[in-house]
Coordinates of C-alpha atoms in Angstrom, one line a residue:
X242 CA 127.0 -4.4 29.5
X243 CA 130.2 -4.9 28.2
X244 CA 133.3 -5.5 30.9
X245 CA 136.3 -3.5 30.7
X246 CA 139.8 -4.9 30.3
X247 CA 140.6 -3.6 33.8
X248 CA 137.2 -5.4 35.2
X249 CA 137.9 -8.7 33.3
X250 CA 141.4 -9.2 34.6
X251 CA 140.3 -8.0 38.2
X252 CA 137.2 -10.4 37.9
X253 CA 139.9 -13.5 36.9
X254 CA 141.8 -12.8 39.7
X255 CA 139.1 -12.9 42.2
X256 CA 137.6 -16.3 40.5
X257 CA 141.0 -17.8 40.2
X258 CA 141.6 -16.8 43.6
X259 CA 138.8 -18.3 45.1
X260 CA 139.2 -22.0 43.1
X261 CA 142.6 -21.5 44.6
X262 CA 141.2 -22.1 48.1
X263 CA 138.8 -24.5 47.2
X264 CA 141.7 -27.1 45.8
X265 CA 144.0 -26.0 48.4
X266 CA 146.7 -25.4 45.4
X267 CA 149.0 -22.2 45.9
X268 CA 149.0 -19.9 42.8
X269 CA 151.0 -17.0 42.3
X270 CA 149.3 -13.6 42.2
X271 CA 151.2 -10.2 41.8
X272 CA 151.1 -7.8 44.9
X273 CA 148.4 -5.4 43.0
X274 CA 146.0 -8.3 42.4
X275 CA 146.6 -9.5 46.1
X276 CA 145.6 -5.9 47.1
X277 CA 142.9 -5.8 44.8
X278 CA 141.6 -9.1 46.3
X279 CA 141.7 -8.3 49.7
X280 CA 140.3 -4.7 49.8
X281 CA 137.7 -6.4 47.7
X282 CA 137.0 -8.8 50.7
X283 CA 137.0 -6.1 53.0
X284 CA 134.3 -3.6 51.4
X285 CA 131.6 -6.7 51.3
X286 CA 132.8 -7.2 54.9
X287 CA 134.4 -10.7 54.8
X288 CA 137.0 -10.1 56.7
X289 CA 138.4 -13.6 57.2
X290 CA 138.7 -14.4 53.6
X291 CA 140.6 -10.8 54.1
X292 CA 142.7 -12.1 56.4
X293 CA 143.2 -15.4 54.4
X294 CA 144.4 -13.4 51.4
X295 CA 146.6 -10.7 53.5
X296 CA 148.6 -14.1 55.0
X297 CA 149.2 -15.6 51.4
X298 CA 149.9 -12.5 49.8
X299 CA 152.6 -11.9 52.5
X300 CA 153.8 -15.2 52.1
X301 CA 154.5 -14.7 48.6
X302 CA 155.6 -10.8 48.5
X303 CA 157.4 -9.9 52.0
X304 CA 158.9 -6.9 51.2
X305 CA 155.9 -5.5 49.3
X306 CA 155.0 -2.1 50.9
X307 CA 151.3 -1.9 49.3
X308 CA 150.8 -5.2 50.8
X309 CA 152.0 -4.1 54.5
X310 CA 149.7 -1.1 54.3
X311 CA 147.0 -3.5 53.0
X312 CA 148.0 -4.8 57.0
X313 CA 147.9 -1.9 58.9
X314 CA 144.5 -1.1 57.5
X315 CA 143.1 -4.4 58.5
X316 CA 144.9 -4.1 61.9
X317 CA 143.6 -0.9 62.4
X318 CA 140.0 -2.4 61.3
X319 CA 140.5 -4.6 64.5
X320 CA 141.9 -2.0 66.8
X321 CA 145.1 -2.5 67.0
X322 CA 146.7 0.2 66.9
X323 CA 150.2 0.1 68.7
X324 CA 150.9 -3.0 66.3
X325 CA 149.5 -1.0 63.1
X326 CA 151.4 2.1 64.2
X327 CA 154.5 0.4 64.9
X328 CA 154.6 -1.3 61.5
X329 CA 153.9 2.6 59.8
X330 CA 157.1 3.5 61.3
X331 CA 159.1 0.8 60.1
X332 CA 157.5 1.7 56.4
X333 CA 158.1 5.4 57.2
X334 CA 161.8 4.9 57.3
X335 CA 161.7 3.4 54.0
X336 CA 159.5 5.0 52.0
X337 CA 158.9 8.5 53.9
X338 CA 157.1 9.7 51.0
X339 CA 154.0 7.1 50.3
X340 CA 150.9 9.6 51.1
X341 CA 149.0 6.1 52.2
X342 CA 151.4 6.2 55.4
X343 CA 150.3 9.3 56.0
X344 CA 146.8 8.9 55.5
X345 CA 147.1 5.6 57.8
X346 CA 148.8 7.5 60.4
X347 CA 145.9 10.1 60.4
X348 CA 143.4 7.2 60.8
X349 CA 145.2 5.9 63.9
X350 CA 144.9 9.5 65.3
X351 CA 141.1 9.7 64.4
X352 CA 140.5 6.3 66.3
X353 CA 141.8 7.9 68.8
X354 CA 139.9 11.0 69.0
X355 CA 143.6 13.2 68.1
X356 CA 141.8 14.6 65.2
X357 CA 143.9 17.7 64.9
X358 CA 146.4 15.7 64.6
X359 CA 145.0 13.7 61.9
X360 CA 144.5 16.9 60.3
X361 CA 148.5 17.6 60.1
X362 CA 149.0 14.4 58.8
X363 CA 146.5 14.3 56.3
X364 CA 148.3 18.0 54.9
X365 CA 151.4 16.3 54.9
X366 CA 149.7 13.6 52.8
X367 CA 148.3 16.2 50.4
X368 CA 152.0 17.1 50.1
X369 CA 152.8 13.5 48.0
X370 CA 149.5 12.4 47.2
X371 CA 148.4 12.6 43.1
X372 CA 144.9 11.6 44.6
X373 CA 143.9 14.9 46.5
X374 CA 140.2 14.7 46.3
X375 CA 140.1 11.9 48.5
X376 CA 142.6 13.4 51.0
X377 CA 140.8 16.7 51.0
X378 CA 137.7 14.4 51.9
X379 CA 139.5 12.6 54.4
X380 CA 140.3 16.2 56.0
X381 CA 136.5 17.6 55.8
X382 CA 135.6 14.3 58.0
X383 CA 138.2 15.2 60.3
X384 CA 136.9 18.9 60.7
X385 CA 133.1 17.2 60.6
X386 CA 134.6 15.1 64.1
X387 CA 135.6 18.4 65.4
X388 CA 132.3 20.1 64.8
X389 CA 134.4 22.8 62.8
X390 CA 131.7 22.9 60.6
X391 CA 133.0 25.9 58.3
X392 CA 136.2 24.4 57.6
X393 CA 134.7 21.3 57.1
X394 CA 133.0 22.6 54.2
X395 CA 135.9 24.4 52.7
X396 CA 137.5 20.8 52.5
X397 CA 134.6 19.2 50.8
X398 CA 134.4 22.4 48.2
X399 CA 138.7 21.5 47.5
X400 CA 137.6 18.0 47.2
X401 CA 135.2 18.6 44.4
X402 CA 137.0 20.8 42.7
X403 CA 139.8 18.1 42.7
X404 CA 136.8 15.6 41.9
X405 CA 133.1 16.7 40.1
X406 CA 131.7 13.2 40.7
X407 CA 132.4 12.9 44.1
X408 CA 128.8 12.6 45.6
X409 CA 129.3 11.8 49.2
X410 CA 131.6 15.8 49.6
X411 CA 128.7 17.0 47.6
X412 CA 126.3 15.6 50.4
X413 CA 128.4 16.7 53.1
X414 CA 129.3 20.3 51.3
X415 CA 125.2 20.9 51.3
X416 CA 125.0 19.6 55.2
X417 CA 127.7 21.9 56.2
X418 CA 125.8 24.5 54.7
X419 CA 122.4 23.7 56.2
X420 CA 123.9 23.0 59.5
X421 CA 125.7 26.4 59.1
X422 CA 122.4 28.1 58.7
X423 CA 123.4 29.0 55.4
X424 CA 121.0 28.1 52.9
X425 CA 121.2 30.6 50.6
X426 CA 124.8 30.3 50.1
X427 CA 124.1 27.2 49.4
X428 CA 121.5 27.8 46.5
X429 CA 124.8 29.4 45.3
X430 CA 127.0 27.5 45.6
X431 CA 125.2 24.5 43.8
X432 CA 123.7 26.8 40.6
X433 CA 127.6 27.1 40.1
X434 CA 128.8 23.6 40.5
X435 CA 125.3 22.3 38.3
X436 CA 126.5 25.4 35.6
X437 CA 130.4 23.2 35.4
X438 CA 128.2 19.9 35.6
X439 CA 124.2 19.8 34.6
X440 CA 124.2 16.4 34.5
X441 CA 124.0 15.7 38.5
X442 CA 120.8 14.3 39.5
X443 CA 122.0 14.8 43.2
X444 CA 123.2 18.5 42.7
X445 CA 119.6 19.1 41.2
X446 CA 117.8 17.1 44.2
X447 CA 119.7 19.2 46.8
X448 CA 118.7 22.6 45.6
X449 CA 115.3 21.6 45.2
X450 CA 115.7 20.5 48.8
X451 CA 117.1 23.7 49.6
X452 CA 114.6 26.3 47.7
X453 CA 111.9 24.5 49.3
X454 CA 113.4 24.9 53.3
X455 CA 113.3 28.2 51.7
X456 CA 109.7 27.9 51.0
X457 CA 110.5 28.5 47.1
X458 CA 108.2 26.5 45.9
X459 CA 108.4 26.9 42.2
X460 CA 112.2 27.2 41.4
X461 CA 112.0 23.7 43.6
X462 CA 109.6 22.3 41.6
X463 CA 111.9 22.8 38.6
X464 CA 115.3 21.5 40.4
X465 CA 113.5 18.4 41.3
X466 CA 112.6 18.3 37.8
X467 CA 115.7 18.3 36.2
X468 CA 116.9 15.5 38.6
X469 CA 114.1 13.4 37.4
X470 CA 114.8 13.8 33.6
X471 CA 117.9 12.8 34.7
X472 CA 117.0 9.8 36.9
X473 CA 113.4 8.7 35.9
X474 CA 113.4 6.7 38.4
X475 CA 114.4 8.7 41.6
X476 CA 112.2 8.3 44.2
X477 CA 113.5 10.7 46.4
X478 CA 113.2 13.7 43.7
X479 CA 109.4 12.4 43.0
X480 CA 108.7 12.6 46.6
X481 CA 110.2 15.9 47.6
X482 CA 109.0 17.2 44.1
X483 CA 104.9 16.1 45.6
X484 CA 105.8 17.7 49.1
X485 CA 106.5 21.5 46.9
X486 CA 104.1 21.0 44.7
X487 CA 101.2 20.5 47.8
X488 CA 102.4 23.5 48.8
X489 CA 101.6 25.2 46.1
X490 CA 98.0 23.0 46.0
X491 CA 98.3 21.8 43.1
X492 CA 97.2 18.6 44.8
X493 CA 95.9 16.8 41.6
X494 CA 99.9 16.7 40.3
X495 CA 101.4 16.1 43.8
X496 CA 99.3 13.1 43.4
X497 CA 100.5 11.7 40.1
X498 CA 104.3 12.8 41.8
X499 CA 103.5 10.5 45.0
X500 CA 101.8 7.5 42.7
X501 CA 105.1 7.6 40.4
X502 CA 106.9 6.6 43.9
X503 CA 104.0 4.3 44.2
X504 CA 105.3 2.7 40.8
X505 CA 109.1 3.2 41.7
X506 CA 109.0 1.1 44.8
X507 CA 106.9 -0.3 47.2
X508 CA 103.8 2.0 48.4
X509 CA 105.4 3.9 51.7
X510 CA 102.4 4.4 54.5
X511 CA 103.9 8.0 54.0
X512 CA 103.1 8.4 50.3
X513 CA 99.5 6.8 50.8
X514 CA 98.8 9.1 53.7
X515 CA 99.7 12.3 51.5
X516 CA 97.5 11.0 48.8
X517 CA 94.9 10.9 51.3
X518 CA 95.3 14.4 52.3
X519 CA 95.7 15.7 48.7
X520 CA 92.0 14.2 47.7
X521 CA 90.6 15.4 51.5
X522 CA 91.7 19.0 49.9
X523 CA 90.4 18.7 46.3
X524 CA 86.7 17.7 48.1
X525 CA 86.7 14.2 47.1
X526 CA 86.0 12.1 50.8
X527 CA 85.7 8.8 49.6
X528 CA 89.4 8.6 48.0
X529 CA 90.9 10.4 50.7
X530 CA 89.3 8.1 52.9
X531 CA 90.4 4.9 50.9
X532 CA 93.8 6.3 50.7
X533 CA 94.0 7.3 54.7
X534 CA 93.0 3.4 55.3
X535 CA 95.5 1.7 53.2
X536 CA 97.8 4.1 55.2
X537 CA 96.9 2.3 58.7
X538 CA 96.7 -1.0 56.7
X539 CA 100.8 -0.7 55.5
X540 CA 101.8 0.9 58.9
X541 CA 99.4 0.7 61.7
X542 CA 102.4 1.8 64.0
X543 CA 102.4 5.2 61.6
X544 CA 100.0 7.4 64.5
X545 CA 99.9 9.9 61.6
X546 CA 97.6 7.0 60.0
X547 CA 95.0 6.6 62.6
X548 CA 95.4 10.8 63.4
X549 CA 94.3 11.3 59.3
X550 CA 91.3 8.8 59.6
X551 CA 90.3 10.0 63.4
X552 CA 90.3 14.2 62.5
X553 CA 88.8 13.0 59.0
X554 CA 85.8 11.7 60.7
X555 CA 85.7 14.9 63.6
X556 CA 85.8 17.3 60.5
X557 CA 82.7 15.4 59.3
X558 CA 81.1 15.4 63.2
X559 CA 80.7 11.8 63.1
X560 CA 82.1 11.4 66.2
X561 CA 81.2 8.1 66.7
X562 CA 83.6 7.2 63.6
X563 CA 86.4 9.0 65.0
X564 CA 86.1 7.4 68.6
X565 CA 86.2 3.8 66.5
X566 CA 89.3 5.1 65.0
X567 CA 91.4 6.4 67.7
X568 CA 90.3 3.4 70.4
X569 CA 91.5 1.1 67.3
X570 CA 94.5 3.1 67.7
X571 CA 95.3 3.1 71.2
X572 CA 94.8 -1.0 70.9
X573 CA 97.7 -0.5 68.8
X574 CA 100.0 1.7 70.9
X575 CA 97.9 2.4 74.2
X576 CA 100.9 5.4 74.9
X577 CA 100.4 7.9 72.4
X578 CA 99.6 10.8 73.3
X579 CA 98.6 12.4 69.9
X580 CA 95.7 9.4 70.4
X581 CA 94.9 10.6 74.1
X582 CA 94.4 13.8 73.8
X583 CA 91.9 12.8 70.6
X584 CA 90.1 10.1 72.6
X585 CA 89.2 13.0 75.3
X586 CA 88.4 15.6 72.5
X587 CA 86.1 13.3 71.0
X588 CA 84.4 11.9 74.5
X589 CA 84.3 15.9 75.1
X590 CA 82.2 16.3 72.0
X591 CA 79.7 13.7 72.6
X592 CA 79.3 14.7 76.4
X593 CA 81.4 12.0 77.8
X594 CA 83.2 13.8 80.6
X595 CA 84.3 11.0 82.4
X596 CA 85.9 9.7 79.5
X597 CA 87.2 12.9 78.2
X598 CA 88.7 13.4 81.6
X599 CA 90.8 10.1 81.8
X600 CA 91.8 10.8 78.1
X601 CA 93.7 13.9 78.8
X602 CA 95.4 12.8 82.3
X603 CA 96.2 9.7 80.1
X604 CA 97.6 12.5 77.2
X605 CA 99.4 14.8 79.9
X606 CA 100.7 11.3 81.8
X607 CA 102.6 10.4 78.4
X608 CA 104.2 13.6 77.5
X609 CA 101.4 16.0 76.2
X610 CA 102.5 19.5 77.8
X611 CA 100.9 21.7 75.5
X612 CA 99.0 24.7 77.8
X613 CA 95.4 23.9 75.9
X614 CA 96.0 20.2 77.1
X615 CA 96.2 21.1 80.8
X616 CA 93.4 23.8 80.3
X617 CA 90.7 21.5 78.9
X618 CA 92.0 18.4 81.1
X619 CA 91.3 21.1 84.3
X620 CA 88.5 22.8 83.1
X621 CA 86.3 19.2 82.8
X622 CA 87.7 18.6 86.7
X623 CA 86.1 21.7 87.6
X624 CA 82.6 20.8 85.2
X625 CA 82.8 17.0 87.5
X626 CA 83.1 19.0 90.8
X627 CA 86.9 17.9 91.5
X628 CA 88.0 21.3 92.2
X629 CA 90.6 19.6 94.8
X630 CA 92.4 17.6 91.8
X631 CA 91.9 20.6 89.1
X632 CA 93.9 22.5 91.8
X633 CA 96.5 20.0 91.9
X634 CA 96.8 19.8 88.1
X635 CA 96.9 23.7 87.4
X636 CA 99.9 23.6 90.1
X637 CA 101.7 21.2 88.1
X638 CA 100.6 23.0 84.7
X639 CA 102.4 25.9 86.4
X640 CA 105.7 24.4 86.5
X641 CA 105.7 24.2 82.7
X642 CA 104.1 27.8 82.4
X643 CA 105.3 30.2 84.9
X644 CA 103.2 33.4 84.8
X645 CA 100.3 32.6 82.6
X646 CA 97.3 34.4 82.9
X647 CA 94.8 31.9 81.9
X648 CA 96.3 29.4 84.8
X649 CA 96.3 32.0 87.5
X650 CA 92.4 32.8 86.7
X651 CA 91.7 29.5 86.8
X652 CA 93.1 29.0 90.2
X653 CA 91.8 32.3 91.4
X654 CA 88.4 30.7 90.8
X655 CA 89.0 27.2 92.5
X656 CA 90.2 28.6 95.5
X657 CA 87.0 31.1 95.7
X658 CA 85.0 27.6 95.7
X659 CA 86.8 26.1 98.0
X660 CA 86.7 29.2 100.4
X661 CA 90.3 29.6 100.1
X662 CA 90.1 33.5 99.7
X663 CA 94.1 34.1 100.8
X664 CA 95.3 32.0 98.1
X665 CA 92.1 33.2 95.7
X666 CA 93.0 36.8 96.1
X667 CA 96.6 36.2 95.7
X668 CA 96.2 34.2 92.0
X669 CA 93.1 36.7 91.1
X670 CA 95.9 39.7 92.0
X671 CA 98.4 37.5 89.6
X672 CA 96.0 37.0 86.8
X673 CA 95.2 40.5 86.9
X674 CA 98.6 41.9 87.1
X675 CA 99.0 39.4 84.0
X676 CA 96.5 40.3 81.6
X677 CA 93.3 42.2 82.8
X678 CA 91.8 43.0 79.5
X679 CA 91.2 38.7 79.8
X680 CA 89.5 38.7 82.4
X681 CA 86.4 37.5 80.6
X682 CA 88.1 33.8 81.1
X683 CA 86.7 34.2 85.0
X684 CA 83.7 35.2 84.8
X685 CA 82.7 32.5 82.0
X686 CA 84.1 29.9 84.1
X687 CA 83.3 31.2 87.7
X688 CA 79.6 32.8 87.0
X689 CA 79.1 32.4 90.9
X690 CA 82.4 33.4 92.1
X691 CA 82.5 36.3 90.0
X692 CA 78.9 37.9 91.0
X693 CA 80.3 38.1 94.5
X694 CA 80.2 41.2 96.6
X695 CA 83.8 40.8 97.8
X696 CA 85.1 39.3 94.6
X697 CA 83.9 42.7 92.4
X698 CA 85.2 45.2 95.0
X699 CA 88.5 43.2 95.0
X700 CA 88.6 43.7 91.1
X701 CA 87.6 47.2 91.0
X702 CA 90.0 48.0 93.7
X703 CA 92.7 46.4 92.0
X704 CA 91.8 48.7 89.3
X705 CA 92.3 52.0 90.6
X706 CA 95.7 51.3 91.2

């Protein structure tokens, strides 16, 4: 690839530069190529070599005003702001119309959390400034700080009207939009800006993103399309392009989709797992299982790994599999709850009540709140006789869901065989008040309770009113 002129002269500077400090001869540079050099220094982050070129550029060009803005930048890099802003003032009063005061003066304010003020600056830079994409940025960060999401996006939209290529205000333009809630707008907005310029890969990958939050599938499908016969090789466009086109099942081409990021980088646990699920769907077990173990094999910390394999196996009712699988798991990361509440499924299946038990108070104990968790967990204390502790645990379940009727039936019932009958009649009056068309819930679980005298004229009673 052939340099330009600009590049070769830039790259001499930096090289002849650089043997400068290694013989410890001074050479003369011109302020631009000092800038050049140090803001070069500054973007891979070496930031004493900066420094070094700042103090010999300053040596040999004093009153150079570039070069003192070059300063404040680096002074404001380090927080220090009264000295940076102190120095702006001084160049203020002689130059009063350099927009990169301005801007400088705005990114003093930002440090400082004043970001409406670095808003008024920044529109007083816009006033000089030949450059206004990047100011207009500059103000759609501000707004971003701010949360002023709308006018955030109005900024970006001036920016790339100012400045087609400028991919990080197209990002932001299509995250105000989202974040906005505004995804259709959106959709828009982008078929206008990719009519002005086709040739975006990342305008293309960003309305396929957007038609498929807006579950179309198809018109995604082609956006991430075009991005790819753009890019061949962007992985992201592949990827999302797999996701749409498994929505669709059409799992034999979200397959080739996910193996061409296979080819395009390393194999992600994410891809492999997908792959998996695709052949689970077209019927073919031994793939998806190959796939679902390579998945655990690249990540084992991936729980949606060891989830794949464990349900793969309870689909087939090869229980003993799936326990294998999820105890191989919880070696891994003995806190998951997904795992837990698996483990006691599966111990549930083959009879294991003991086991099933510990596996959902292990579930609930890291985070599992779900109602059907706290059910199953209280209806295998009840099956082992702990009506005591299956109280205890509805109670808490209560605190998560207030007024359900499935809870309060429950309850009803434990405190019937306990010979609590105040508190009984009080949850059986709840549950009924509730839902009384379910009432089928107590007498499957309370066969005893519920043939009771007492316990039907209670019901009945509660009926006629």
């Amino acid at each position: 690839m052939q340099l330009s002129d600009e590049e070769e002269e830039y790259n001499l500077s930096l090289s002849k530069f650089e043997s400068m400090l290694k013989t410890n001869k001074v050479l003369f540079f011109d302020s631009e190529e000092f800038e050049e050099i140090i803001l070069h220094y500054l973007d891979m982050g070496k930031t004493a070599l900066a420094k070094k070129a700042l103090k010999l550029a300053l040596d040999q060009h004093p009153k150079s005003t570039g070069l003192k803005l070059v300063q404040v930048e680096m002074l404001i890099y380090d927080d220090k702001l009264e000295i940076a802003e102190k120095l702006l003032n001084e160049l203020y009063a002689i130059e009063p119309t350099n927009e990169e005061i301005y801007i400088q003066k705005a990114n003093i304010c930002s440090k400082r959390d004043q970001h409406e003020k670095a808003v008024e600056m920044l529109k007083i830079a816009l006033d000089y400034t030949d450059d206004y994409a990047d100011v207009y940025n500059l103000i759609g960060m501000e707004y971003l700080f701010m949360d002023n999401l709308e006018l955030a996006k109005e900024s970006f939209i001036k920016c790339l009207e100012e400045d087609f290529e400028d991919q990080s205000a197209l990002y932001n333009v299509v995250y105000c939009f989202e974040f906005l809630d505004q995804n259709q707008d959106a959709i828009v907005y982008l078929n206008k800006y990719i009519d002005q310029n086709p040739y975006s890969e990342i305008a293309w990958h960003q309305l396929g993103r957007l038609y498929y939050g807006v579950k179309e599938y198809e018109s995604a499908i082609r956006a991430f399309d075009y991005a790819t016969l753009i890019d061949d090789e962007f992985l992201g466009a592949f990827m999302e392009k797999a996701k749409a086109l498994e929505r669709l099942k059409k799992y034999e081409l979200a397959i080739e989709s996910y193996n061409r990021t296979i080819e395009l980088d390393d194999a992600t646990s994410y891809a492999l797992l997908r792959i998996g699920k695709c052949y689970e769907r077209l019927g073919n077990k031994v793939l998806a299982l190959k796939y679902f173990n390579k998945t655990v094999h690249e990540d084992p910390l991936l729980d949606k790994g060891w989830i794949a394999i464990t349900d793969f196996y309870v689909r087939q009712k090869n229980f003993q599999k799936a326990l294998f699988f999820v105890n191989k798991a919880l070696a891994i990361d003995n806190q998951n709850r997904l795992y837990w509440k698996r483990f006691a499924s599966i111990n549930k299946q083959m009879n294991f009540f003991e086991e099933a038990e510990f596996g959902y108070r292990k579930a609930v104990e890291f985070g599992d709140y779900q109602l059907d968790t706290w059910l199953f967990w209280v209806d295998i204390l009840q099956f082992l006789g702990e009506f005591e502790s299956a109280i205890q645990t509805l109670l808490q379940a209560s605190e998560y869901f207030p007024e359900d009727h499935e809870i309060e039936y429950r309850l009803a019932g434990l405190y019937y065989m306990i010979s609590d009958n105040v508190k009984a009649k009080f949850h059986l009056s709840n549950a009924l008040r509730l839902n009384s068309e379910n009432i089928q819930i107590f007498e499957d679980l309370f066969p005893v309770v519920w043939a009771r005298k007492v316990v039907q004229n209670y019901i009945a009673k509660h009926r006629k009113q």
